[in-house]
Coordinates of C-alpha atoms and ligand atoms in Angstrom, one line a residue:
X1 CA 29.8 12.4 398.9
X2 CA 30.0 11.2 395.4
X3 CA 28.2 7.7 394.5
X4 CA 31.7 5.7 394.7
X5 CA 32.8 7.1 397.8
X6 CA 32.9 5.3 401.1
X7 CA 30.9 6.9 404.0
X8 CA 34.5 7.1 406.0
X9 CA 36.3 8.3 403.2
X10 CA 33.5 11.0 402.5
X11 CA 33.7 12.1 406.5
X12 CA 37.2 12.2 406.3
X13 CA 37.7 14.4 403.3
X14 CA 34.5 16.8 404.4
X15 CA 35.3 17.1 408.2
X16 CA 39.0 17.2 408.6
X17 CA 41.2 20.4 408.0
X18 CA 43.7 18.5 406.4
X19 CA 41.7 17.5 403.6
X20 CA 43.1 18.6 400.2
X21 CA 41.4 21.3 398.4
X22 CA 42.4 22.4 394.7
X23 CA 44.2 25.7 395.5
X24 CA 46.7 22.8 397.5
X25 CA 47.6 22.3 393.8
X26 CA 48.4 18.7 394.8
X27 CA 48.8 16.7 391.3
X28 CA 49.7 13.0 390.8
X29 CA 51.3 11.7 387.7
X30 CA 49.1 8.3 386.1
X31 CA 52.1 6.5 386.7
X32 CA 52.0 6.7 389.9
X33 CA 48.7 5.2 391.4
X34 CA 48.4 3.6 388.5
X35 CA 52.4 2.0 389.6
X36 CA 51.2 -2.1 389.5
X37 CA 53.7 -2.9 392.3
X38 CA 56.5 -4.6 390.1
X39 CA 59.9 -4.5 391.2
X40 CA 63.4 -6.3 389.9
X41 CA 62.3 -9.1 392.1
X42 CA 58.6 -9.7 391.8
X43 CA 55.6 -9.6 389.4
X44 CA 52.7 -7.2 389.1
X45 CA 50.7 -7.2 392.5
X46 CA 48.1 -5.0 391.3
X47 CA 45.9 -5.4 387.8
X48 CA 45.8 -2.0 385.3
X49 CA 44.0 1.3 386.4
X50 CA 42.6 3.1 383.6
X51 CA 43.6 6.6 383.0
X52 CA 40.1 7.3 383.4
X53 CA 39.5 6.0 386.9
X54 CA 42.8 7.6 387.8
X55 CA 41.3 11.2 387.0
X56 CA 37.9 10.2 388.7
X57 CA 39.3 8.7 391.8
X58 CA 41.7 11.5 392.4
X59 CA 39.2 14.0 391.8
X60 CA 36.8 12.6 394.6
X61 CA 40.5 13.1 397.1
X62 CA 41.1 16.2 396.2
X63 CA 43.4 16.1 394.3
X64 CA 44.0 19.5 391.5
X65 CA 45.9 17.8 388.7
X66 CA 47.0 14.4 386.5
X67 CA 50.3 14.3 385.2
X68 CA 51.7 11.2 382.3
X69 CA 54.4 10.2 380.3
X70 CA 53.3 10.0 376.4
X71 CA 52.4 6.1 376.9
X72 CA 51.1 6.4 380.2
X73 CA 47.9 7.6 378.2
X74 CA 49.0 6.4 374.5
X75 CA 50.5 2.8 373.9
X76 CA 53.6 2.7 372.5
X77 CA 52.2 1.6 369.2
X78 CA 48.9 3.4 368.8
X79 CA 47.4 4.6 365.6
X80 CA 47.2 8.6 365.4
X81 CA 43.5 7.7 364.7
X82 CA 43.6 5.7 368.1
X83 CA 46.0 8.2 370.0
X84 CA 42.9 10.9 368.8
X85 CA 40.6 9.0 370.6
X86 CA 42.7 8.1 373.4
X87 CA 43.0 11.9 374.2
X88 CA 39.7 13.1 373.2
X89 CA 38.1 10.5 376.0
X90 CA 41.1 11.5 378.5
X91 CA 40.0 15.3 377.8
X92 CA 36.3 14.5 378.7
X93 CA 37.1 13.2 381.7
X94 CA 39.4 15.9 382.7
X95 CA 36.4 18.4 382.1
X96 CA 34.2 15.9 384.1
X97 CA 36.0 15.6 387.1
X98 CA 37.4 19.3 387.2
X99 CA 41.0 18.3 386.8
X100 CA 43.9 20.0 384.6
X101 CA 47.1 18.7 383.4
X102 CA 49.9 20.8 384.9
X103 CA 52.8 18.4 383.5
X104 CA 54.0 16.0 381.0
X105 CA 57.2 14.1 379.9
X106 CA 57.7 11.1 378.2
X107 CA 58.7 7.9 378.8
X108 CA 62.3 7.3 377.2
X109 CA 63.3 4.4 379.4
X110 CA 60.8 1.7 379.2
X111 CA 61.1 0.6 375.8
X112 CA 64.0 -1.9 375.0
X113 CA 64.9 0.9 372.2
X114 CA 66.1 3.6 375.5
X115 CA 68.2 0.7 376.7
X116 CA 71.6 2.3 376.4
X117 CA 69.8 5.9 376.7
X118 CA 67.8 8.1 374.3
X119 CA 69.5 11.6 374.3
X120 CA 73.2 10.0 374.9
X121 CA 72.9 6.7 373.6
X122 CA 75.7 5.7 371.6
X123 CA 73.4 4.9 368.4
X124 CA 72.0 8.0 366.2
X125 CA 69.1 6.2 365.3
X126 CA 68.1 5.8 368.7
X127 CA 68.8 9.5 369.2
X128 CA 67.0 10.8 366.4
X129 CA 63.9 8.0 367.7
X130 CA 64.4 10.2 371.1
X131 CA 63.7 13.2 369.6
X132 CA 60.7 12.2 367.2
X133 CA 59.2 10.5 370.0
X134 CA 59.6 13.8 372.4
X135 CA 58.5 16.1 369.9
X136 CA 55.2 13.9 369.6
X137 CA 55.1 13.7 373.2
X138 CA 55.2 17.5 373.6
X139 CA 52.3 17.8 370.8
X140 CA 50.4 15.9 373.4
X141 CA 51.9 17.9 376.7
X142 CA 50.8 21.1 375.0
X143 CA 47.3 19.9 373.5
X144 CA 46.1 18.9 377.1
X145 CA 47.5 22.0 378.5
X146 CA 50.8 21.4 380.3
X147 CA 52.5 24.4 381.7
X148 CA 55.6 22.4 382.2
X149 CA 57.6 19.4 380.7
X150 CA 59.7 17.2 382.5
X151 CA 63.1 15.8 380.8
X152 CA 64.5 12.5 383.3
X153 CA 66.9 11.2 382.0
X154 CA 66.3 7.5 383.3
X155 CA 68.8 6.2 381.3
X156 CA 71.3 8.5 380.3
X157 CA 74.4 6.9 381.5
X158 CA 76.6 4.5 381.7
X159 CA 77.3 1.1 383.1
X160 CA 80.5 0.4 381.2
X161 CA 82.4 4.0 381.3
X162 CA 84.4 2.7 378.3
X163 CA 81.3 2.8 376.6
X164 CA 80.9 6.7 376.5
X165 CA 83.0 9.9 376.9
X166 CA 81.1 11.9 379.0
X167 CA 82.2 15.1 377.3
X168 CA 80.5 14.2 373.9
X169 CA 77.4 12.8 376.2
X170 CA 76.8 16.1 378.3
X171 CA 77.1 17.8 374.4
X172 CA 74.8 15.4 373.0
X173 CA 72.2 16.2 375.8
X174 CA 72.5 19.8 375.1
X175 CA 71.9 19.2 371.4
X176 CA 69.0 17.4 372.4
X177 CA 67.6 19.8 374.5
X178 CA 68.7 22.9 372.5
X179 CA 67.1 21.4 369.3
X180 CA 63.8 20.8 371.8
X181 CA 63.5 24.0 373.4
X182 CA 63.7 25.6 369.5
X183 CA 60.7 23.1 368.6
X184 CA 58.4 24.1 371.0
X185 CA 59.6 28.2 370.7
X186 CA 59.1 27.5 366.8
X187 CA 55.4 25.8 367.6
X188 CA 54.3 29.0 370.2
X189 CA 54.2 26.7 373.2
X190 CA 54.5 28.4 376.6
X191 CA 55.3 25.7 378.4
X192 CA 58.4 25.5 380.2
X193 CA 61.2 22.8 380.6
X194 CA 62.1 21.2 384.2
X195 CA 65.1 18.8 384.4
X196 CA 65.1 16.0 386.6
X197 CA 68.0 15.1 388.3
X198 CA 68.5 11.4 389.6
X199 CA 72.3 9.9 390.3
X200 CA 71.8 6.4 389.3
X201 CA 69.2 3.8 388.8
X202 CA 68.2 2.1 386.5
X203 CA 72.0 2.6 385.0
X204 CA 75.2 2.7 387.5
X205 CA 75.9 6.3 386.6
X206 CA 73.4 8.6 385.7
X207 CA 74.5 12.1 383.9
X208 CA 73.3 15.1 385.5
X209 CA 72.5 13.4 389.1
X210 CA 72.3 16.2 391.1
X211 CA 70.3 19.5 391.1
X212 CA 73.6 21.2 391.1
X213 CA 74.6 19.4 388.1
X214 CA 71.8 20.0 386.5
X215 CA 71.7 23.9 387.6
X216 CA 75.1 24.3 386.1
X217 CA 73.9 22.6 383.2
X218 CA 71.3 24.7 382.1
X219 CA 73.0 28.0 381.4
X220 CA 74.9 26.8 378.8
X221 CA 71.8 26.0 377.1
X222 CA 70.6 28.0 374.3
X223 CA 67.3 29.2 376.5
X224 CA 68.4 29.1 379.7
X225 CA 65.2 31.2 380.4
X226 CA 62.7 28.5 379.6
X227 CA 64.9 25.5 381.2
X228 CA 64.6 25.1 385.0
X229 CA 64.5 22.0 387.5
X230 CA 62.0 19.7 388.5
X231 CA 64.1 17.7 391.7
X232 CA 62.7 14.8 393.5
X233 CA 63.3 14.3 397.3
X234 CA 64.3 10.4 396.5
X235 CA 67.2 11.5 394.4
X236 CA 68.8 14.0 396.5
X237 CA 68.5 11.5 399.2
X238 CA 70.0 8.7 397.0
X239 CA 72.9 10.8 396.6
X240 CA 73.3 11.9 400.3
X241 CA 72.1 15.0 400.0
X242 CA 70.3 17.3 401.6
X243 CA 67.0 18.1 399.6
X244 CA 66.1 21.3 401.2
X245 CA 69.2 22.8 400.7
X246 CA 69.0 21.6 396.5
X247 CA 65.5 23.5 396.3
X248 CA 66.5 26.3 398.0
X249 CA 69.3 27.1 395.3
X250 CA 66.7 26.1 392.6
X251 CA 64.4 28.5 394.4
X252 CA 66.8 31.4 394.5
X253 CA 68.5 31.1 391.1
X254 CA 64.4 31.0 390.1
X255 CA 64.7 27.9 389.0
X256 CA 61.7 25.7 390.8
X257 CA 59.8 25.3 388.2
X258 CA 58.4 22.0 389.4
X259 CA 58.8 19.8 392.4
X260 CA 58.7 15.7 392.7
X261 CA 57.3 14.8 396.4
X262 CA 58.0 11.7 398.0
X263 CA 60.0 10.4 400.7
X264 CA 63.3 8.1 401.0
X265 CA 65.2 6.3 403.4
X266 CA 68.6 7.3 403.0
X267 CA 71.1 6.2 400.0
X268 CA 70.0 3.2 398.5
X269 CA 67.8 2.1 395.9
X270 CA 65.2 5.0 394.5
X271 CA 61.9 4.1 396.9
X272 CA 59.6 7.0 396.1
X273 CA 57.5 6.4 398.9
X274 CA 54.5 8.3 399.9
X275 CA 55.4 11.9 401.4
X276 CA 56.1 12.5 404.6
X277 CA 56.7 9.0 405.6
X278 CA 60.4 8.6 406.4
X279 CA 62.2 11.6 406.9
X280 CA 59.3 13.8 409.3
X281 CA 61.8 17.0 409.6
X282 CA 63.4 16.7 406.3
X283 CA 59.8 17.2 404.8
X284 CA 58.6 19.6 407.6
X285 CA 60.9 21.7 406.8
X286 CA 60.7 21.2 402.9
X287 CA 57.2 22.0 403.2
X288 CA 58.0 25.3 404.9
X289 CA 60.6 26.6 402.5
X290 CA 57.9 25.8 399.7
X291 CA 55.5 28.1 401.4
X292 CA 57.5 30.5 402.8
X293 CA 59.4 31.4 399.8
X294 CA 56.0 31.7 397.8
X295 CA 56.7 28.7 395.7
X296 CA 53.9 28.6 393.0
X297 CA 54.2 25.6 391.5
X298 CA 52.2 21.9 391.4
X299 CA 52.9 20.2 394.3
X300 CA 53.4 16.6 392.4
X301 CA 53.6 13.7 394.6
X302 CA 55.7 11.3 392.2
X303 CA 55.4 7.8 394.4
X304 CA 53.7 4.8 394.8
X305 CA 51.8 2.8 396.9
X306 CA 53.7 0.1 399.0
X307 CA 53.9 -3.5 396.8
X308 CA 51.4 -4.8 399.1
X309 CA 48.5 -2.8 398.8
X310 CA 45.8 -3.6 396.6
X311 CA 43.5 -0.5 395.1
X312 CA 42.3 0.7 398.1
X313 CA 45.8 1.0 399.3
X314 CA 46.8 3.1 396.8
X315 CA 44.2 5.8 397.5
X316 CA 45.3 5.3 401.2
X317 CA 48.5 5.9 399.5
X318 CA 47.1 9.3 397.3
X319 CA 45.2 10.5 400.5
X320 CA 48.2 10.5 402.5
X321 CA 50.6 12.3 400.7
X322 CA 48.1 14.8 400.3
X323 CA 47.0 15.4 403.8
X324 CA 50.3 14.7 405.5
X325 CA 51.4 17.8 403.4
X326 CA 49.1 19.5 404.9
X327 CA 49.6 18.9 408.1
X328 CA 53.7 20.4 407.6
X329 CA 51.9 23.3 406.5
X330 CA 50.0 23.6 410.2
X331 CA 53.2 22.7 411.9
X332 CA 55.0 25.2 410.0
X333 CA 52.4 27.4 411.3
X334 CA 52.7 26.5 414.9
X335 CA 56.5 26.9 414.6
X336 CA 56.0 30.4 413.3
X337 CA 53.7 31.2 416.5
X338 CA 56.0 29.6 418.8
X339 CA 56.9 32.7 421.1
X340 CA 60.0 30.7 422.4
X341 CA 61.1 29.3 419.2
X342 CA 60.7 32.9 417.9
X343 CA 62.5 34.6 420.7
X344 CA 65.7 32.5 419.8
X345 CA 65.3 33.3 415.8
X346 CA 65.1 36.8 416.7
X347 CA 68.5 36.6 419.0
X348 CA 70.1 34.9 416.5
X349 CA 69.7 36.8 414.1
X350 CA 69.5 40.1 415.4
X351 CA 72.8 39.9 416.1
X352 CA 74.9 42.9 416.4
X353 CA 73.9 45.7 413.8
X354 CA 77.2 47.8 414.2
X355 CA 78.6 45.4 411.8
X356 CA 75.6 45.8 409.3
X357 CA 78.1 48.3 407.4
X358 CA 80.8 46.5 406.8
X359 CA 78.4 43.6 405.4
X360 CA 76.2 45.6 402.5
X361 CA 78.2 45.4 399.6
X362 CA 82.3 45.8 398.2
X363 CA 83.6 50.0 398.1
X364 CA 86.8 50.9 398.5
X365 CA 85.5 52.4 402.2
X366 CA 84.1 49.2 403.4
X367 CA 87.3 47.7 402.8
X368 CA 89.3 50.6 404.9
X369 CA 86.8 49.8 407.5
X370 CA 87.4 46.3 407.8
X371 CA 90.9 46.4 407.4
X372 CA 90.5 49.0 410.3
X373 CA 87.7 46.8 412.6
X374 CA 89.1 44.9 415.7
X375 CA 87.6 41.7 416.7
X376 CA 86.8 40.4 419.7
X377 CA 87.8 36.7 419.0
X378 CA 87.8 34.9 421.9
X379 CA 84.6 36.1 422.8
X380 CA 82.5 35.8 419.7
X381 CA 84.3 32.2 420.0
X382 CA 82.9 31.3 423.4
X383 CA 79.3 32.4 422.2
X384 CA 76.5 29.0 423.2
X385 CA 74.1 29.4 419.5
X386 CA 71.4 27.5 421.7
X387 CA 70.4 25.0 418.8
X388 CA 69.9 22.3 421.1
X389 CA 67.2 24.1 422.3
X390 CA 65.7 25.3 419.1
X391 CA 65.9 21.8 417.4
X392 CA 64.1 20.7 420.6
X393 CA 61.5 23.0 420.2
X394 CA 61.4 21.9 416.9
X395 CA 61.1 18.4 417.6
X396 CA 58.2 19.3 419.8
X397 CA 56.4 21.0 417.5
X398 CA 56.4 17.9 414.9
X399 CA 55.7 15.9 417.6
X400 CA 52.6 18.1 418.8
X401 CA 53.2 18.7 422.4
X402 CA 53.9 22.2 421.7
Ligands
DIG1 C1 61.1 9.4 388.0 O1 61.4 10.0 389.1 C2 60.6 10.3 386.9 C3 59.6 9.7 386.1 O2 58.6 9.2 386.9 C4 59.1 10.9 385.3 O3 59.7 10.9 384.1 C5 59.5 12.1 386.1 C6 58.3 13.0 386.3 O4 58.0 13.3 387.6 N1 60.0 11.5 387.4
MN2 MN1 62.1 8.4 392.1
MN3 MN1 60.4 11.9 389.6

C-alpha cells in the first residue's frame, strides 16, 4: 500500500482479479481526471489537479500510461524557459511513479483563436497558428516519448454551411496533415498519427465524423502508412452507429492504431462517461474483439467523472473504467468456454463445406460451377439461425448466471 492509499482501496487493488496491472496498458489522458466538471450550463465543481498528482494517483490504480494535450501540461502562454521546466518536473514524475506517455495531441479548440476551426478555419492566419502550435505540440509528444499522436478535430466545421465549401475544407485538412506528417518524417519521429472522428459537438457539423469518413480520408494522404484512426465509443454512438462494427474495419484495414474508451447513451450530446457503464453488450463485446483480434494498442479511457463527484469520485471514476474492462475480458472468457454457446457457433458456422469451392476466390471454373449449382431455396429459406438462443446465452453470461 503506498502512504496515500486508503486501507479499502489498497485491499481492493491487491486482492481482487480485476485489478489493473500495467501489461492492461490502461492509460488516461490529464484531461480527463483532471476534467473540473464544467458543462454549457454550470461552473467548475471540482478545483485544479496537478499534472503531477494525476501521474501519482493513477500510478497507485494501476494505471500504465498519461496522455495530454500541449496545454494540458504547458499553459497556453508559457515561456520556453517555463515549458522546460514544466516538462523536466512532468518527466521526473513519470520516472517516479513508473508511468510512460503512450499519446499526445493538442488542444486546437479551447482557445478563442480555434473558434471557427484551426485546420479549416476560413482565416490563414489562424491556419498557419494551427500548424505552429502542432508542430510545437509534437516537439513535446515526441520528447516524452509518444508512440502516437491524435489529430480531433473539435472544431473543424461548420455552423453556418455558407460559411465554408466543404471541398476546399476536406483539402485544407489534407494540406494540414500532409504538411504534418512531412514535419515529423523530416525530424526522425516514429510516432504515428491516429484521427479522431466525432460528428458534431462543439460545432453543428463536424468534418470527418465517422470512422468511415475518416478511413476513406486517409488514403489520399501523402503517408497513408503512418495515418490511422483513434475512434471513440461516444462518437460512433453520437452518430447512431454501431462502434464495434467501426473498429473492426479500422482493425482489418490495420488501421487501430489507438482507441478512446468510454461509454454513451445513445445520439445526443458527447457524454464520455466512464466505460462500461451504459451500453454492457456494446462494450462486452468491444472488449472481445479488442482481444481477440490481438489489438496491441493503449487501452485509453478518454472520460470523466460524473459533475457531481468530488476527487475521490473521480478515482472511483479511474478505478472503474479500469476494472470493469477487466471484467469483459473474464466474460469474454466464460463465453468462449460456454460448451452451449459454442456448440451453436460451431453449427452455424460449419455450415455446409460442399460449397467451400465455389466460395475461395473468382476463376473462370468457379464461375461454370456456380452458374451450374442448383439451390435448394425454399429450404435454406425455412432454416431457424437460433439467435434467440445465443443472445440469451449471451445475456446470461454478462449477467453471470452462466
Ligand atoms: C475528445 O474526444 C478528444 C480530445 O479529448 C482529445 O483531443 C482526443 C484524444 O483522446 N479526444
Ligand atoms: Mn467524447
Ligand atoms: Mn476522444
Amino acid at each position: 500500500m503506498t502512504t496515500s492509499q486508503s486501507p479499502e482501496l489498497a485491499h481492493q487493488l491487491a486482492s481482487d482479479q480485476y485489478a489493473p496491472k500495467k501489461e492492461d496498458k490502461f492509460s488516461f489522458g490529464l484531461w480527463t481526471v483532471g476534467n473540473r466538471g464544467r458543462d454549457p450550463f454550470g461552473d467548475f465543481v471540482r478545483p485544479e489537479l496537478s499534472p503531477l498528482r494525476s501521474v501519482q494517483k493513477l500510478a497507485e490504480l494501476g494505471a500504465w500510461g498519461i496522455n495530454l494535450h500541449d496545454n494540458d501540461l504547458v499553459p497556453f502562454d508559457a515561456s520556453p524557459t517555463e515549458r522546460d521546466r514544466i516538462v523536466a518536473d512532468f518527466k521526473k514524475a513519470l520516472s517516479d511513479y513508473g508511468m510512460v506517455v503512450p499519446m499526445a495531441t493538442t488542444n486546437l479548440f479551447f482557445h478563442p483563436i480555434f473558434k471557427d476551426g484551426a485546420f479549416t478555419s476560413v482565416d490563414p492566419a489562424v491556419r498557419a497558428f494551427a500548424l505552429q502550435k502542432t508542430m510545437r505540440s509534437i516537439d513535446l509528444g515526441a520528447e516524452l516519448g509518444a508512440a502516437t499522436y491524435v489529430f480531433w478535430g473539435g472544431r473543424e466545421g461548420v455552423d453556418a454551411e455558407a460559411s465554408k465549401d466543404p471541398v476546399t475544407a476536406i483539402k485544407r485538412m489534407r494540406d494540414a496533415l500532409n504538411f504534418l506528417c512531412q514535419y515529423a518524417i523530416d525530424n526522425g519521429y516514429t510516432m504515428r498519427f491516429a484521427l479522431e472522428p466525432k460528428p458534431n459537438e462543439p460545432r453543428s457539423d463536424t468534418y470527418f465524423p465517422t470512422i468511415g469518413h475518416m478511413l476513406a480520408f486517409i488514403y489520399t494522404l501523402d503517408h497513408p502508412d503512418m495515418v490511422g484512426l483513434n475512434p471513440e465509443v461516444a462518437h460512433e454512438h453520437m452518430a447512431g452507429l454501431n462502434f464495434v462494427h467501426g473498429v473492426a474495419q479500422a482493425l482489418e484495414a490495420g488501421k487501430l492504431f489507438h482507441i478512446d474508451l468510454n461509454d454513451q447513451k445513445g445520439p445526443r450530446f458527447d457524454q464520455d462517461f466512464r466505460f462500461g457503464s451504459e451500453s454492457i453488450k456494446a462494450a462486452f463485446f468491444l472488449v472481445k474483439l479488442l482481444e481477440e483480434h490481438g489489438y496491441a494498442g493503449p487501452r485509453h479511457f478518454d472520460a470523466h467523472s460524473y459533475r457531481t463527484e468530488d476527487e475521490q469520485g473521480v478515482w472511483d471514476f479511474a478505478l472503474g473504467c479500469m476494472r470493469t474492462y477487466n471484467m469483459f475480458k473474464e466474460k469474454a472468457r466464460h463465453f468462449n468456454a460456454d460448451a452451449e454457446i459454442q456448440a451453436i457457433l460451431q453449427e452455424l458456422n460449419g455450415g455446409d463445406q460442399s460449397y467451400g469451392g465455389l466460395l475461395s476466390g473468382y476463376s473462370k471454373e468457379t464461375v461454370q460451377k456456380l452458374k451450374e449449382t442448383t439451390f435448394n431455396v425454399e429450404q435454406l429459406a425455412l432454416r431457424g439461425y437460433r439467435y434467440e438462443r445465443l443472445d440469451q446465452l449471451t445475456v446470461e453470461v454478462i449477467l453471470g448466471v452462466r
